[in-house]
CSV table of C-alpha atoms and ligand atoms in Angstrom, one decimal:
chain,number,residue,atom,x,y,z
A,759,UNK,CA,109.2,16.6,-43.0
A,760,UNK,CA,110.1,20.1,-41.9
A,761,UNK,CA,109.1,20.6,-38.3
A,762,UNK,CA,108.0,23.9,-37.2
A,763,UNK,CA,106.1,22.3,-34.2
A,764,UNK,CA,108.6,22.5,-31.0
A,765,UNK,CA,107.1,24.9,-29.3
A,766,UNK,CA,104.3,22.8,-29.1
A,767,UNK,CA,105.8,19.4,-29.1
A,768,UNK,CA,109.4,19.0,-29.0
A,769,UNK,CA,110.5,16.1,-31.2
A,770,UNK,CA,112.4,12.6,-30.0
A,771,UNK,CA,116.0,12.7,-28.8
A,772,UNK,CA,117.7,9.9,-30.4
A,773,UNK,CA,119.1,9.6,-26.6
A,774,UNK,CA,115.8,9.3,-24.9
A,775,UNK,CA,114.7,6.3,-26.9
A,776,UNK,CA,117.7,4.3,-25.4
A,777,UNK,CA,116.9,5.7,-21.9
A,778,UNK,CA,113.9,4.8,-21.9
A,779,UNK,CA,114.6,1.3,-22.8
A,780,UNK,CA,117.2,1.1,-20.1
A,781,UNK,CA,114.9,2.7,-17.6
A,782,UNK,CA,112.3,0.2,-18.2
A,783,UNK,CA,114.3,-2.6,-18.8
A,784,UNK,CA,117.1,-2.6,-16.3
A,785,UNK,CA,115.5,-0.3,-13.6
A,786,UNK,CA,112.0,-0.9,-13.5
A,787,UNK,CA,111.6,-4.9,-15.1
A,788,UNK,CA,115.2,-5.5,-12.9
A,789,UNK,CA,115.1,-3.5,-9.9
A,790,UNK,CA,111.3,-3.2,-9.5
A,791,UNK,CA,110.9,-1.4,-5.6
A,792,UNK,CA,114.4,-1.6,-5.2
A,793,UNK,CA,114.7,1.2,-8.3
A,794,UNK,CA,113.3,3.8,-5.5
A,795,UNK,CA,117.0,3.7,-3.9
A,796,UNK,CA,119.0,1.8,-6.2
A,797,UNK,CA,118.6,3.6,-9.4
A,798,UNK,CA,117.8,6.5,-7.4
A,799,UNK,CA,114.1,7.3,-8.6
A,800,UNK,CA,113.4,9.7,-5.3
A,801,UNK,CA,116.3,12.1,-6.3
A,802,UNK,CA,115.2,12.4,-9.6
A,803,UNK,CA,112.7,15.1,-9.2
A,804,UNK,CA,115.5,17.7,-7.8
A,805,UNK,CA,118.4,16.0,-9.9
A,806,UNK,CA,116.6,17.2,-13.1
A,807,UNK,CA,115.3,20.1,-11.8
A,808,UNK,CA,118.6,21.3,-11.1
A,809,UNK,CA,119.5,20.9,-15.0
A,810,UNK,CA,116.8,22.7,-16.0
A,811,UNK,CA,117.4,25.3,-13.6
A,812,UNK,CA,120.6,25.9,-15.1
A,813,UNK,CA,118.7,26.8,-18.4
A,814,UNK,CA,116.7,29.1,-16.9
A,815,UNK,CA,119.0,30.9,-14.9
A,816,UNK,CA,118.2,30.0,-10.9
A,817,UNK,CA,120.3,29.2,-7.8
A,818,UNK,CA,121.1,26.5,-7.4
A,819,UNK,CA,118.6,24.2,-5.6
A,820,UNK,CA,115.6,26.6,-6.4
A,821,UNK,CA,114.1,24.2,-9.4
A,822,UNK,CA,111.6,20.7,-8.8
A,823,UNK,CA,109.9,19.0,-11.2
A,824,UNK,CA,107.0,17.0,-11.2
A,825,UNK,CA,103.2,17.4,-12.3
A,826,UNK,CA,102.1,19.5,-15.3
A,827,UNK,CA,102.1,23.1,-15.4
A,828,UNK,CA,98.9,24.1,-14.8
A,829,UNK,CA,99.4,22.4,-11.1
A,830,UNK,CA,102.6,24.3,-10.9
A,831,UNK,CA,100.8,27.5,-11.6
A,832,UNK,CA,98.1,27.0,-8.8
A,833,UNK,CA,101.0,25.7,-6.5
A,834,UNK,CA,102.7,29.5,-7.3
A,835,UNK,CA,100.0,31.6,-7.2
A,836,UNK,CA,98.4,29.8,-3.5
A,837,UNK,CA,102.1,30.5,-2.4
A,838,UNK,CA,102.1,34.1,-3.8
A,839,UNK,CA,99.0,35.0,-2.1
A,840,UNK,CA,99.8,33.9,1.0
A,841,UNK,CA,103.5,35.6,1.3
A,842,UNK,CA,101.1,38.9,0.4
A,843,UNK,CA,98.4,38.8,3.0
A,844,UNK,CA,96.4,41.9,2.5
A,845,UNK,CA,95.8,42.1,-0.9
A,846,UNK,CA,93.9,40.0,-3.1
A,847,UNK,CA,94.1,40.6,-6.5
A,848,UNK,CA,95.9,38.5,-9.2
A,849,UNK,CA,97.0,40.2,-12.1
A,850,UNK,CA,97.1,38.9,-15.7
A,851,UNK,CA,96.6,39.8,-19.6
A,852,UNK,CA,94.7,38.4,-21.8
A,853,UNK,CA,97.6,37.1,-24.1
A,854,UNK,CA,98.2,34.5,-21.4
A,855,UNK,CA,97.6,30.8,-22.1
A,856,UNK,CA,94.0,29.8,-20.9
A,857,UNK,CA,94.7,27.1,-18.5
A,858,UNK,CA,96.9,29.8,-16.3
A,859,UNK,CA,93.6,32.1,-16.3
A,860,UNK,CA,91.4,29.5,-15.4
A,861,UNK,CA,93.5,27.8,-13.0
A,862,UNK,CA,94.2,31.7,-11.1
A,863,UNK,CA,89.9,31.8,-11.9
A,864,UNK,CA,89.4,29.0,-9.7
A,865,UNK,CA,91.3,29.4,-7.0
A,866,UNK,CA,89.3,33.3,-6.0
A,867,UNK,CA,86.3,31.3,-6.4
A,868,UNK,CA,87.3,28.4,-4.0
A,869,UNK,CA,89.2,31.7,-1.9
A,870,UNK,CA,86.0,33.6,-2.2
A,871,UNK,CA,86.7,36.6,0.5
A,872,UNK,CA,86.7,39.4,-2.3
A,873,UNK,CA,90.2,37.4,-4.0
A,874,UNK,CA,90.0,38.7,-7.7
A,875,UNK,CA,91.7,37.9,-11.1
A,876,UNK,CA,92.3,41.3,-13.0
A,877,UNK,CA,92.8,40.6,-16.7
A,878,UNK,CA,94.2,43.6,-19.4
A,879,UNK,CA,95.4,43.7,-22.5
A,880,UNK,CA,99.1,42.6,-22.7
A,881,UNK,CA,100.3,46.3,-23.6
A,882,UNK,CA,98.5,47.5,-20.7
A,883,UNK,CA,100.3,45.1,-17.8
A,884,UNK,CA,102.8,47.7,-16.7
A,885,UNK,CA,100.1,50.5,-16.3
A,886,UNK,CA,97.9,47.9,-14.4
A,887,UNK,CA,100.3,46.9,-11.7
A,888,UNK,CA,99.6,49.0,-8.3
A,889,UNK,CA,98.9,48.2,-4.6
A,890,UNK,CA,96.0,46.6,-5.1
A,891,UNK,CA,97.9,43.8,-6.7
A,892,UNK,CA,99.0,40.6,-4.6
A,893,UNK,CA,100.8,39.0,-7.4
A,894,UNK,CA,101.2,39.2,-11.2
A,895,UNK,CA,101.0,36.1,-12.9
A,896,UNK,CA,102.7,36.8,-16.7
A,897,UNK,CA,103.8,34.5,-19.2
A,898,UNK,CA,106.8,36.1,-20.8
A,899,UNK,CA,106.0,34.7,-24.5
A,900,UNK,CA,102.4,34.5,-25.7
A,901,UNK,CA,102.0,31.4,-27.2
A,902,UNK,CA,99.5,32.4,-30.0
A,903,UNK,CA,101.8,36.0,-30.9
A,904,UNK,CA,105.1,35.1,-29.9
A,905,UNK,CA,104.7,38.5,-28.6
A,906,UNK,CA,107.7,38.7,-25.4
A,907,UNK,CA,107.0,40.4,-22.2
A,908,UNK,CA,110.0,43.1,-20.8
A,909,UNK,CA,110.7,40.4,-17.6
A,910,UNK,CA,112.8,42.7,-15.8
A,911,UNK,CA,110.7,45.5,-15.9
A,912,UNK,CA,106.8,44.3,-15.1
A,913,UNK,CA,109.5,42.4,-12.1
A,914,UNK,CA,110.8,45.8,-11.0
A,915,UNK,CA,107.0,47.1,-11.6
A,916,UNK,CA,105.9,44.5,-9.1
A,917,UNK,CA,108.4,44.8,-6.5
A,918,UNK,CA,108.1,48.5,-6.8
A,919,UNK,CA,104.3,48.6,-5.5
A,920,UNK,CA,105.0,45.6,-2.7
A,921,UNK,CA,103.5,42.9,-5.3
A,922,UNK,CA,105.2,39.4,-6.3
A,923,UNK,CA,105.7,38.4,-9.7
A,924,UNK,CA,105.2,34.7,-10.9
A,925,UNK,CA,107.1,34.1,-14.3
A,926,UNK,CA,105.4,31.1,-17.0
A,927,UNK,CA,108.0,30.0,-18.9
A,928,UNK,CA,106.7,27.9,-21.3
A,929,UNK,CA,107.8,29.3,-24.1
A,930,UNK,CA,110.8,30.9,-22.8
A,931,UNK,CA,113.0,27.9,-21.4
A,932,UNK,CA,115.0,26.3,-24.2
A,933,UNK,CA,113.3,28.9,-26.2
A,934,UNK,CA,116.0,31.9,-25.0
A,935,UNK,CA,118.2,33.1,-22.6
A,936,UNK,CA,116.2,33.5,-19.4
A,937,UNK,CA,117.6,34.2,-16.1
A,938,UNK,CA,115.3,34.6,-13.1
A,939,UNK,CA,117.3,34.7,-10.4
A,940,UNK,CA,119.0,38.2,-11.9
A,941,UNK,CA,115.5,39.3,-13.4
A,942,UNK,CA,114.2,38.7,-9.7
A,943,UNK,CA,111.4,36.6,-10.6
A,944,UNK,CA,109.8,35.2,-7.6
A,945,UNK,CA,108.3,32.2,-8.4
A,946,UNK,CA,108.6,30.7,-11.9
A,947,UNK,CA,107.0,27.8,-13.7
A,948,UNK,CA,107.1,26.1,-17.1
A,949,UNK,CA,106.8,22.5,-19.1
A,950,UNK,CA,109.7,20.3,-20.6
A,951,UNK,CA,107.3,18.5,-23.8
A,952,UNK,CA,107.7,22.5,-25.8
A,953,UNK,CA,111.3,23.2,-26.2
A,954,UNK,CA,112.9,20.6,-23.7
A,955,UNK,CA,112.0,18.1,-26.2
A,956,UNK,CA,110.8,15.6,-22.6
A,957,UNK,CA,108.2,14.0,-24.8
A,958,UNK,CA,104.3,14.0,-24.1
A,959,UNK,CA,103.7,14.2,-20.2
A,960,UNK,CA,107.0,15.3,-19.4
A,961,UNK,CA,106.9,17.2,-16.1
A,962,UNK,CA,106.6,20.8,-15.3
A,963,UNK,CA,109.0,22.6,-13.5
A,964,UNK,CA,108.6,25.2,-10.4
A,965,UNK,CA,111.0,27.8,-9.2
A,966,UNK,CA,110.7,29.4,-5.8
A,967,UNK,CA,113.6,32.6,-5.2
A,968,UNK,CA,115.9,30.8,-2.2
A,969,UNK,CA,114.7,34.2,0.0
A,970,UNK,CA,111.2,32.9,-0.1
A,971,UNK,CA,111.8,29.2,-0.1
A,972,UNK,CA,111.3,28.6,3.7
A,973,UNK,CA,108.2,30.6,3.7
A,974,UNK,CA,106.1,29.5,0.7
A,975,UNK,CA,103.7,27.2,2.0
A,976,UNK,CA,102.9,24.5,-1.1
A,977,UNK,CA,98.9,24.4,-1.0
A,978,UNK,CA,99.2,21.1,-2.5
A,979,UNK,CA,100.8,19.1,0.6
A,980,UNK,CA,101.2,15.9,-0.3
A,981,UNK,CA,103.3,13.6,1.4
A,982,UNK,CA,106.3,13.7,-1.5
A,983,UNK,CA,106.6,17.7,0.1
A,984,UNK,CA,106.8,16.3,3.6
A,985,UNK,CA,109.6,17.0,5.8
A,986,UNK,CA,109.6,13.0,5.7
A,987,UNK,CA,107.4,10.9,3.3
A,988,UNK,CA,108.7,7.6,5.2
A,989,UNK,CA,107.8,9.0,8.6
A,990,UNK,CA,104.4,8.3,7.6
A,991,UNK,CA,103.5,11.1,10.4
A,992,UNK,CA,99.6,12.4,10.7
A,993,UNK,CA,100.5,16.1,10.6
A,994,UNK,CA,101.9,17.7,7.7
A,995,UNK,CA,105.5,19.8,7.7
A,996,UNK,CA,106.7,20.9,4.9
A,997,UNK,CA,110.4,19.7,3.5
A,998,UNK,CA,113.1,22.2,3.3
A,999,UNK,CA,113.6,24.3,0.7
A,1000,UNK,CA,112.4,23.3,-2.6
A,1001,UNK,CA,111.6,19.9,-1.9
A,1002,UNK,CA,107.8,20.8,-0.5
A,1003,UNK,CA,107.0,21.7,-3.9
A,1004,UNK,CA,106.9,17.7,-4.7
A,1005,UNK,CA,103.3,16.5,-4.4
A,1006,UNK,CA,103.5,12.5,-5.0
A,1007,UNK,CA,105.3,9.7,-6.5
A,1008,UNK,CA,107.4,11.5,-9.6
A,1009,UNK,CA,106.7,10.5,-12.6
A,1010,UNK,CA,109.9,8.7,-13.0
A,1011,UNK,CA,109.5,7.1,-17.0
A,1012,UNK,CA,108.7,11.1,-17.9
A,1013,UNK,CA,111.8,12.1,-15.7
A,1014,UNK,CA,114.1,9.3,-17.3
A,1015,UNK,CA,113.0,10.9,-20.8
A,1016,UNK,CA,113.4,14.3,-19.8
A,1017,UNK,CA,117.0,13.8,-18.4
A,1018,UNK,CA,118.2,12.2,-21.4
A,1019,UNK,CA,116.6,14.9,-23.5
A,1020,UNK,CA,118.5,17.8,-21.6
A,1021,UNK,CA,122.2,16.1,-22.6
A,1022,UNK,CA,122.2,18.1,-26.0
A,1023,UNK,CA,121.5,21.6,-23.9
A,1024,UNK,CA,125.4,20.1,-22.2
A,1025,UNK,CA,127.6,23.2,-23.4
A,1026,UNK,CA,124.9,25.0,-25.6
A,1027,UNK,CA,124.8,28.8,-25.2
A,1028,UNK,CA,121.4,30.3,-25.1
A,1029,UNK,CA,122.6,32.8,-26.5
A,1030,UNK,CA,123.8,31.4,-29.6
A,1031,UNK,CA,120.5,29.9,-29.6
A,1032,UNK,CA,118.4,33.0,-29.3
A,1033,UNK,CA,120.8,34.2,-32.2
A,1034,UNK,CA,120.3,31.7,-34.4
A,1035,UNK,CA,116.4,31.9,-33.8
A,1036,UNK,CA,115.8,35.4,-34.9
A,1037,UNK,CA,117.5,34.9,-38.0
A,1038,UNK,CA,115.0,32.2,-38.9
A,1039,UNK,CA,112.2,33.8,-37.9
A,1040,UNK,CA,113.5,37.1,-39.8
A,1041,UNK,CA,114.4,34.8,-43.0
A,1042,UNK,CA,110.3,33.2,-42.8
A,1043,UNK,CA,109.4,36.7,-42.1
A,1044,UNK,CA,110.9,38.3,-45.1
A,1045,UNK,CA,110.0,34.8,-47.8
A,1046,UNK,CA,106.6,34.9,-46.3
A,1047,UNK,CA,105.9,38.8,-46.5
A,1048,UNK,CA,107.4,38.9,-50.1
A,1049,UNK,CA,105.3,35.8,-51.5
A,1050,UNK,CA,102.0,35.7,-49.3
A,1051,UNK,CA,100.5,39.4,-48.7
A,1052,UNK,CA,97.1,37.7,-47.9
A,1053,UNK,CA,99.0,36.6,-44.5
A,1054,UNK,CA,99.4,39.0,-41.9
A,1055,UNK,CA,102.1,39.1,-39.2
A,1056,UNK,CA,100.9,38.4,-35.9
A,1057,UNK,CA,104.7,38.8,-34.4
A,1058,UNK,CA,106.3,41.6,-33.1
A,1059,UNK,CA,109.3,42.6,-35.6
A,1060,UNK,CA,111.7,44.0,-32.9
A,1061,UNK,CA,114.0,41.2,-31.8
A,1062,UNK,CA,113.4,42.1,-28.1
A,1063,UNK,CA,109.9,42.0,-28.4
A,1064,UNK,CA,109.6,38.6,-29.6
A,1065,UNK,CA,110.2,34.8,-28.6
A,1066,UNK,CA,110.9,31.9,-30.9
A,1067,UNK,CA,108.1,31.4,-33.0
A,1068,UNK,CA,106.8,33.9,-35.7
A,1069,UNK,CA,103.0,33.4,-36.2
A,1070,UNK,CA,100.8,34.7,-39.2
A,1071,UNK,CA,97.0,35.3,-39.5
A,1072,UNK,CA,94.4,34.3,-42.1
A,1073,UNK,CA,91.2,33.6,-42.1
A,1074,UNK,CA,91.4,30.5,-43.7
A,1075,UNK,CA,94.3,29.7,-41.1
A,1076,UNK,CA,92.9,26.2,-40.0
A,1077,UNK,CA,92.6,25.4,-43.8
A,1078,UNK,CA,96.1,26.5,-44.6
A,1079,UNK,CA,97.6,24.6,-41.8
A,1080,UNK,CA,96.2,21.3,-42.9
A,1081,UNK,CA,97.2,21.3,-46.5
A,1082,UNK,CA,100.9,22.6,-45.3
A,1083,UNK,CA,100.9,19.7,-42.6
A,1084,UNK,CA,99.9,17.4,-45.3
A,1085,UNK,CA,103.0,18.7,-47.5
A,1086,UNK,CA,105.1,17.7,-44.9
A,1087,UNK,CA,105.3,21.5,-43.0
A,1088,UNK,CA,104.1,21.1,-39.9
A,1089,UNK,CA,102.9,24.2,-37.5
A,1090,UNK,CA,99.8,24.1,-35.8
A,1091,UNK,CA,96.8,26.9,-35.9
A,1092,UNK,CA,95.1,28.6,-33.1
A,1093,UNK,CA,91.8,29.5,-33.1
A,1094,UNK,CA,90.7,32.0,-35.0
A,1095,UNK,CA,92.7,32.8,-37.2
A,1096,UNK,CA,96.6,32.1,-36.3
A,1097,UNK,CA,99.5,29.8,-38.0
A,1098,UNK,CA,101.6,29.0,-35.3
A,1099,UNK,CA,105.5,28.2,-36.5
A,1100,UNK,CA,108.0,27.9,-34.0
A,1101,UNK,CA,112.0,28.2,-35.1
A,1102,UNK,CA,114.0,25.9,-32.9
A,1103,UNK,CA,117.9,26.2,-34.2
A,1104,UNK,CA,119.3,22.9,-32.3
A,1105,UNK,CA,117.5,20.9,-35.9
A,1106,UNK,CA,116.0,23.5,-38.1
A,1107,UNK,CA,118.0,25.5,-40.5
A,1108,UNK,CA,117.9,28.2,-43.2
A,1109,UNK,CA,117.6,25.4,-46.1
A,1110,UNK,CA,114.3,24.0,-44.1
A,1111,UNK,CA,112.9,27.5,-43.6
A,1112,UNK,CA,113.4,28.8,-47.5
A,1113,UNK,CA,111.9,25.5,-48.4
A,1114,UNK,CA,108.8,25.8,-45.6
A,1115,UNK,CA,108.1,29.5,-47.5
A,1116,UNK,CA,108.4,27.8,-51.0
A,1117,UNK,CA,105.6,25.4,-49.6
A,1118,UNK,CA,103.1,28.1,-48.4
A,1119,UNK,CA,103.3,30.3,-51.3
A,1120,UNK,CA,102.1,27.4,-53.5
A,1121,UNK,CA,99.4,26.5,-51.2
A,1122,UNK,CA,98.2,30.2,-51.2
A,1123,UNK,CA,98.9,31.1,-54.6
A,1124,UNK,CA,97.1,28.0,-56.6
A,1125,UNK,CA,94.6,27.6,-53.2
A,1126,UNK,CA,95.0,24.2,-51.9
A,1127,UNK,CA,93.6,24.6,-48.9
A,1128,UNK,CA,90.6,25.2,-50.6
A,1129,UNK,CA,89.3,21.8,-50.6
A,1130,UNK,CA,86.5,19.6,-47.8
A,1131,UNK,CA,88.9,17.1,-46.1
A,1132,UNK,CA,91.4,21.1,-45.0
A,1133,UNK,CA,88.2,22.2,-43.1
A,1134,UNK,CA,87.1,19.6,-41.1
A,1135,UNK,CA,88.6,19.8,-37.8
A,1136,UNK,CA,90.2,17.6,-35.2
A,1137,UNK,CA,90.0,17.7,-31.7
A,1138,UNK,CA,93.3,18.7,-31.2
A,1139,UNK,CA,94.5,21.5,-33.7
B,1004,PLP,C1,101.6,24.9,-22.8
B,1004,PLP,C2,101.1,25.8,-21.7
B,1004,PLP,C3,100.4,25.3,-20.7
B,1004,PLP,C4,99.9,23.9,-20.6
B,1004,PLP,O1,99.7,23.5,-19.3
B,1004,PLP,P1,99.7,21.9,-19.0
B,1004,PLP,O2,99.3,21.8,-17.6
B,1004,PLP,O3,101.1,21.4,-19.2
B,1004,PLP,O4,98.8,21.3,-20.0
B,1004,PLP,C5,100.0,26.2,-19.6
B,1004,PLP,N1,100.4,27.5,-19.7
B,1004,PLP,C6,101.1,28.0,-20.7
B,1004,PLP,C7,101.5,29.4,-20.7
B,1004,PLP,C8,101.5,27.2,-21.8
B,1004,PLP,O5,102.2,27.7,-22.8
């Protein structure tokens, strides 16, 4: 199997299948309750958080895990709005992933009070940003494209007209270099199942700047946040620091898998990464181009304009997918028309990627997709 799929799902570290044994085994069947101290469950959301902050370029203590990321991203954006009284518009593109839209959607509705989401088209985010805007809420790396916003810039942008910027990272972290503590990101968020390889479920991540991490008020205050869970107090303070970001119980079997997951990022440069990336995206680029002109790039060519994965477009897309997954290539397709195919160097290399083009050309050239069982489609695609 050739697995072009990571940015999607991230495959199984041979290390989390032994964690996960021992965490269920010896922590949870042994210790039981006595896991929440002894095994030192309760730490575990800012223990991991602190790993992954390391790949994403924060301060120290700036990074919590815990619930997915579309809870993350109405955590940021409630906080964003309130550290910009005054203004009321949130600022996205339409590249963005759809649960970030509808997630900012919701919350003006349940804000009401003339709170707006503004939505353009990705190339016209710089030009949009002004002093009407509370907050931008951008995800560097469209997931359908690939296409990569300028971070530092649309940041300066923001800053610039007295706006705050909230950075998705899902398809940045493990992905590429990213470093939002010298981009000046002010609140970040992304997921760990993509390229963290944390499985299914894994838990999201959120970053709040250490300048604003005392006055970010987490509109999800649930006792996990509080200054202290165990006081069992009526009123609600919020922890110090990044801590009030926690919500409830963390997901501790997701965090076990997670943290074994991250050993192989132990001494990887993301840079190295990044590098190795391009040149498998350029090498699918260049087979695909040469032997399938009925596909169309979807991708940015410039380097700097792009993430990790390199998508193509046909309208037959959904077709083409599942005769390639059922070749052994596996991408994924987003509707309309877009094969997704995401290059992650840590276990995919030239060989796989001349031998994923090899694949495609014969699907296109002698039509195999063209067949009943290629159209019908699942729930997930
Ligand atoms: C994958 C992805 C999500 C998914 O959110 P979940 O809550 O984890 O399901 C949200 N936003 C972006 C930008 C994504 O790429």
């Amino acid at each position: 199997m050739i697995y072009l799929d990571g940015n999607s799902l991230g495959p199984l570290p041979s290390a989390v299948k032994k964690r996960m044994a021992r965490v269920v085994c010896d922590e949870w069947g042994a210790m039981l309750i006595r896991g929440w101290n002894q095994a030192g469950w309760m730490e575990q959301p800012r223990r991991v958080g602190e790993r992954v902050g390391r790949l994403i370029g924060a301060e120290p203590g700036s990074v919590v895990m815990g619930d997915t990321l579309s809870i993350k991203v109405y955590q940021a954006l409630v906080s964003a709005l309130e550290m910009n009284p005054g203004r009321r518009v949130i600022l996205s593109d339409t590249g963005n992933f759809p649960s970030d839209l509808y997630i900012a959607d919701g919350l003006t509705r349940t804000l009401g009070d003339g709170y707006e989401l503004r939505t353009v088209d990705p190339e016209q985010v710089m030009d949009a940003i002004d002093e009407t805007v509370a907050v931008i809420l951008i995800t560097e790396v469209d997931y359908r494209t690939g296409r990569r916003h300028d971070m530092k810039a649309l940041t300066q942008k923001a800053h610039a007209v007295g706006a705050l910027a909230i950075w998705d990272l899902a398809h940045s972290a493990g992905a590429l270099p990213v470093d939002v503590a010298a981009e000046g990101a002010d609140l970040a968020v992304g997921c760990t199942y993509k390229y963290l390889n944390a499985g299914p479920g894994g838990p999201a991540f959120i970053y709040v700047a250490p300048r604003h991490q005392e006055r970010a008020r987490p509109a999800l205050s649930g006792w996990m946040g509080h200054e202290a869970p165990f006081a069992f107090d009526l009123d609600y303070r919020p922890g110090h620091g990044i801590e009030r970001m926690r919500v409830g119980t963390p997901l501790i079997l997701q965090l076990a898998a997670l943290d074994a997951a991250l050993d192989v990022w132990e001494g990887v440069d993301m840079w190295d990464v990044r590098t190795s990336s391009l040149e498998l995206g350029d090498l699918f680029i260049a087979g695909v181009e040469a032997r399938c002109p009925e596909l169309k790039l979807a991708t940015p060519r410039a380097h700097e304009e792009r993430g990790s994965q390199v998508s193509f477009e046909h309208p037959e897309g959904y077709a083409i997918m599942q005769a390639l997954i059922a070749e052994g290539v596996i991408g994924d397709f987003r509707a309309p028309v877009t094969l997704r195919f995401g290059f992650t160097p840590l276990y995919i290399r030239a060989d796989d990627v001349n031998r994923a083009v090899d694949i495609l050309a014969r699907i296109i050239g002698e039509r195999r997709w063209d067949r009943p069982e290629f159209k019908r489609r699942a729930r997930v695609t």
